[in-house]
C-alpha cells in the first residue's frame, strides 16, 4: 500500500527570502511529509519556470541539490518546484512553486556612485546622522521596481515618506574593505505616478564610528560616509528607468544630532525637516552630495537575513534607585533599544540610560567600560504624543533609567525593542528541572543578544567584536537553536578574506587593529576549521567546506609552521583556557591549564578535521598528509603531557576534558585512568566547574565518555559558584561572561571582563540537546540521527526537538516507577540509530515516523536524594 508524500516548496541555498541573492546557480532543498513510516526518497524531479526539467532522477538527495538549469542572470527571477517518488513506490504531486530572484551579480551592473554628504556637513565621528534626498519621476505604469542599496556607514532609506524594508543597522558589519553587502528591496508598491522622492538617513556606524576597547578607533574604513543606491524601475511597456546615487542628490543635517553604536543617539525632533523624503519638499537650501568612487567588485548579496526588530518587551517593574531615579526592569537582558511614547513641551529632553544589572539598586555602568549607552530625545512639542526609537545605535540591557520624563511616567509608554539577526528558530529543549530550563533559555537569549549581524562576544560594552574563540566553542549550540548557516557563511567569508590579508586568522573578525598585531592564538584561530566543520555536520552543506578549504588548510599549515619540528605549539601568545574560574579577576588569561597543552591539543584536533575534510572533497594526498600531521601532533602531545599510565602533566579539568574528547590518549588503559582522575578532580572541587572557554564545552562530554554520568550531572546541576546554575540562582536571564560576573553578595566582579551577556560558557546547551535529551546528528544535515539519551541527575523527563533539513526530529524521555519511555520522531528520508539507556547498549535502527520504546531504568541520583 502506498500513500502520497507531500513535498514542501523548495528553498534556495540558506535563504529565507530569496530576493536579490548572489548565487547564480542556487542549490535546492526540500522537505517531505509522508504518512507511511520508514519513507525514503527513491527519485526526484525538478521543474524550473523557464521549462527546464530534470526528468526523474534516481537519487535520495533532497538537500542542497545542484541547480538544474541555466544560471540566473542579474535581476532574473525563476520559479522551481519538485516532486518526489518513494522507495515504497509512492509518488507525490508537484510541490508549490518557490521563486528566487538574483541580485546584481556583476560589478558592471552597478551604475550608482557613492553619494557622500559634503565635508561642510560632516561632523566628527559618531556625530550627526545626515539626510540625503533626490526627486525623480515615474513616467508610466510600473510593473516592478527594485532598490539595490548599501552604504559606507549605516542607513535607513525612505521612498515617498515611507521607510523601505525593516532592516536595522543596515548594511550590518562585514570586513568592508573586502566585502560590503547590499540589499535588494521590492519597492514596486511604494512608487506612484508622477513625482517621487527617495531619501536616506546616514550615520557613521561601523564604517567611521568608534569601535573597540582601550579607547577604540574611528574612521576605520574611511572618513567619508556615503550612500550607494540604485533604483531600477521596469514599466509595464517593458522600458526601464534607473535612479542612482549621483550628484543630483542633496544633503542636510537632520534630527539625529549624534549617533554612536556604543554611546547612543541624540535626536532633536524639532530639527526634522517635515516631508523631506516626499515630493514637493523644497531642498534649495540643501547642499549637493559629493560623488565618490567606490569599488563595485566588493558589493555582495547577503547569505543570511538582516538584523530586525524581532520582539518588543514591556517593563515588568518600575523601580526607584538610591537617588530617587526611575528605573524600568524589562525582566530580560536583551540587545536592542527603547521605544518611547512621550508628550511634553517643545525643547524638553528625555534621557535614557541602559544597563544589564543593578548594583546597590542603581544601574551598574562599570561593565559597559567606554560605552555610554545613553539616548536622548528632545521633543517637538506636538499636540499628539510623539513616538521615538533610536535607529543608529544598539544597547545590551535589561534595565533602563528614564530621566526628565515630562509628567507622570506610564510604563506602558516605554518598550524594549529586541533587535538581532532575524534567524529562524529551529531547536528546543525542555526537562523536568526548571533551573536547567532557565539555563537553556539564557543560552538562547545570549545567542539572540550576540547574533547582531555577526557573531559577537557581547552586546553592551565597548567591544561587540566577532571574537573567533567565542563562536568556535558556541557553534554547535548555535546551530541547534537557530538556522545560522547563512549568517555564519558570511562571517566565514570575512574570516577568509582577513586571513588572506593578514597571513593569520585574527582573534576577531572583522579585524580592527586595536592590538599590536593579529597574533595567531589556539582555540580562537581554530574557528577557521571548527566553525565550517560544525556547520557541515549540522546543515549538510559540503559546498561550505569546499569554499572554506583554503582557509582551513592555511590555518593548520600556519600552526604546523609555528610548532617547528617537535609538533608542540609552546611559544608565542595564547588566550588559553580563558576565564578559568581560578584566574584572578584582573588576569583572565591566567588559567591553571598550560597554554601549550591547550594549543597542541587544538592543533591535533584541527589537523584531523582538515584531513577528514580533504577526504570528503576528494583531495586524497592532502587527506593523507593532514592525517599524518594529526597523528604526529597527537604523539607529541602524549610525549609531552601524558604519563604512560594516563595522567596528565597538567592536573586540571580542562586538560583531561581535552585529552578525552579529542581522543588524544593511547588506548583504553590511558583513557580509563584519565577518566578516573577527571572524576577525582571534579569531586575534589566539590562538583563545581573548573574550566574556562576551552574546557567548558567538553567537560560533560568527557565525563560521559568514561561512563561518569553521575559526575557529569552533579556538575551540570551544581548551584554553588562556580557553576552553570549559580547565575540562574542569582536571577540571570542570559549567560554571563565569567562564572561569577556577579558575586554572591550581589556586587559586580571587580575584574574587567564582566559582561552579563556572553554566550561562550553557554556552549553546554549542546550537551543538553545531544546527551541529556539525546538528539544528535550521526550524519551531516541530520540525514541520520543518533538518539542516545543519558538520563540522570534526578530528572524525570527531558526532550529536544529540531527542524532538521529533512523535517522535524524529536527525542524525549520520561521515567516513572523504574521504567523509562523514549519517544523518537524521525523525519521522512532520514533514519535514526537509537540506544536505550540500558545495559548492554544495543543499536536499534529505525526509519521515519514516530517510535516509542520502554526499558527498565533507575537513576542513582534518586537513591541519594532525601525523599
Ligand atoms: C572578549 C572575549 C574574547 C576575549 C579574548 C574579550 O574581551 O569579550 O569573549 O574571546 O576577549 O580573550
PDB file of C-alpha atoms in Angstrom, residues 29 33 53 91 159 166 194 223 236 377 382 418 464 477 481 549 559 589 648 656-657 665 684 733 790 794-795 822 854:
ATOM      1  CA  UNK A  29      16.462  21.696  -0.763  1.00  0.00           C
ATOM      2  CA  UNK A  33       5.776  14.970   4.778  1.00  0.00           C
ATOM      3  CA  UNK A  53      13.039  19.864 -16.154  1.00  0.00           C
ATOM      4  CA  UNK A  91       4.568   9.296  -5.899  1.00  0.00           C
ATOM      5  CA  UNK A 159      10.536  56.342  -0.532  1.00  0.00           C
ATOM      6  CA  UNK A 166      12.584  46.666   8.085  1.00  0.00           C
ATOM      7  CA  UNK A 194       4.417  61.368 -11.342  1.00  0.00           C
ATOM      8  CA  UNK A 223      36.446  59.162   6.858  1.00  0.00           C
ATOM      9  CA  UNK A 236       4.528  47.767 -17.974  1.00  0.00           C
ATOM     10  CA  UNK A 377      15.117  62.646  22.774  1.00  0.00           C
ATOM     11  CA  UNK A 382       3.267  68.268  19.293  1.00  0.00           C
ATOM     12  CA  UNK A 418      14.704  43.394  20.826  1.00  0.00           C
ATOM     13  CA  UNK A 464      30.884  43.736  20.377  1.00  0.00           C
ATOM     14  CA  UNK A 477      24.769  25.050  20.357  1.00  0.00           C
ATOM     15  CA  UNK A 481      18.982  26.767  18.346  1.00  0.00           C
ATOM     16  CA  UNK A 549      39.002  24.697   2.474  1.00  0.00           C
ATOM     17  CA  UNK A 559      50.267  26.444  13.084  1.00  0.00           C
ATOM     18  CA  UNK A 589      44.114  34.536  30.880  1.00  0.00           C
ATOM     19  CA  UNK A 648      48.338  14.462  32.571  1.00  0.00           C
ATOM     20  CA  UNK A 656      41.537  15.901  30.945  1.00  0.00           C
ATOM     21  CA  UNK A 657      38.489  17.078  29.037  1.00  0.00           C
ATOM     22  CA  UNK A 665      45.172   9.274  24.660  1.00  0.00           C
ATOM     23  CA  UNK A 684      37.791  17.478  44.801  1.00  0.00           C
ATOM     24  CA  UNK A 733      18.441  35.900  32.214  1.00  0.00           C
ATOM     25  CA  UNK A 790      21.768   9.686  29.092  1.00  0.00           C
ATOM     26  CA  UNK A 794      17.256  13.089  39.156  1.00  0.00           C
ATOM     27  CA  UNK A 795      15.490  14.406  36.044  1.00  0.00           C
ATOM     28  CA  UNK A 822      11.680   7.063  24.983  1.00  0.00           C
ATOM     29  CA  UNK A 854      10.470   1.411  27.005  1.00  0.00           C
TER      30      UNK A 854
END
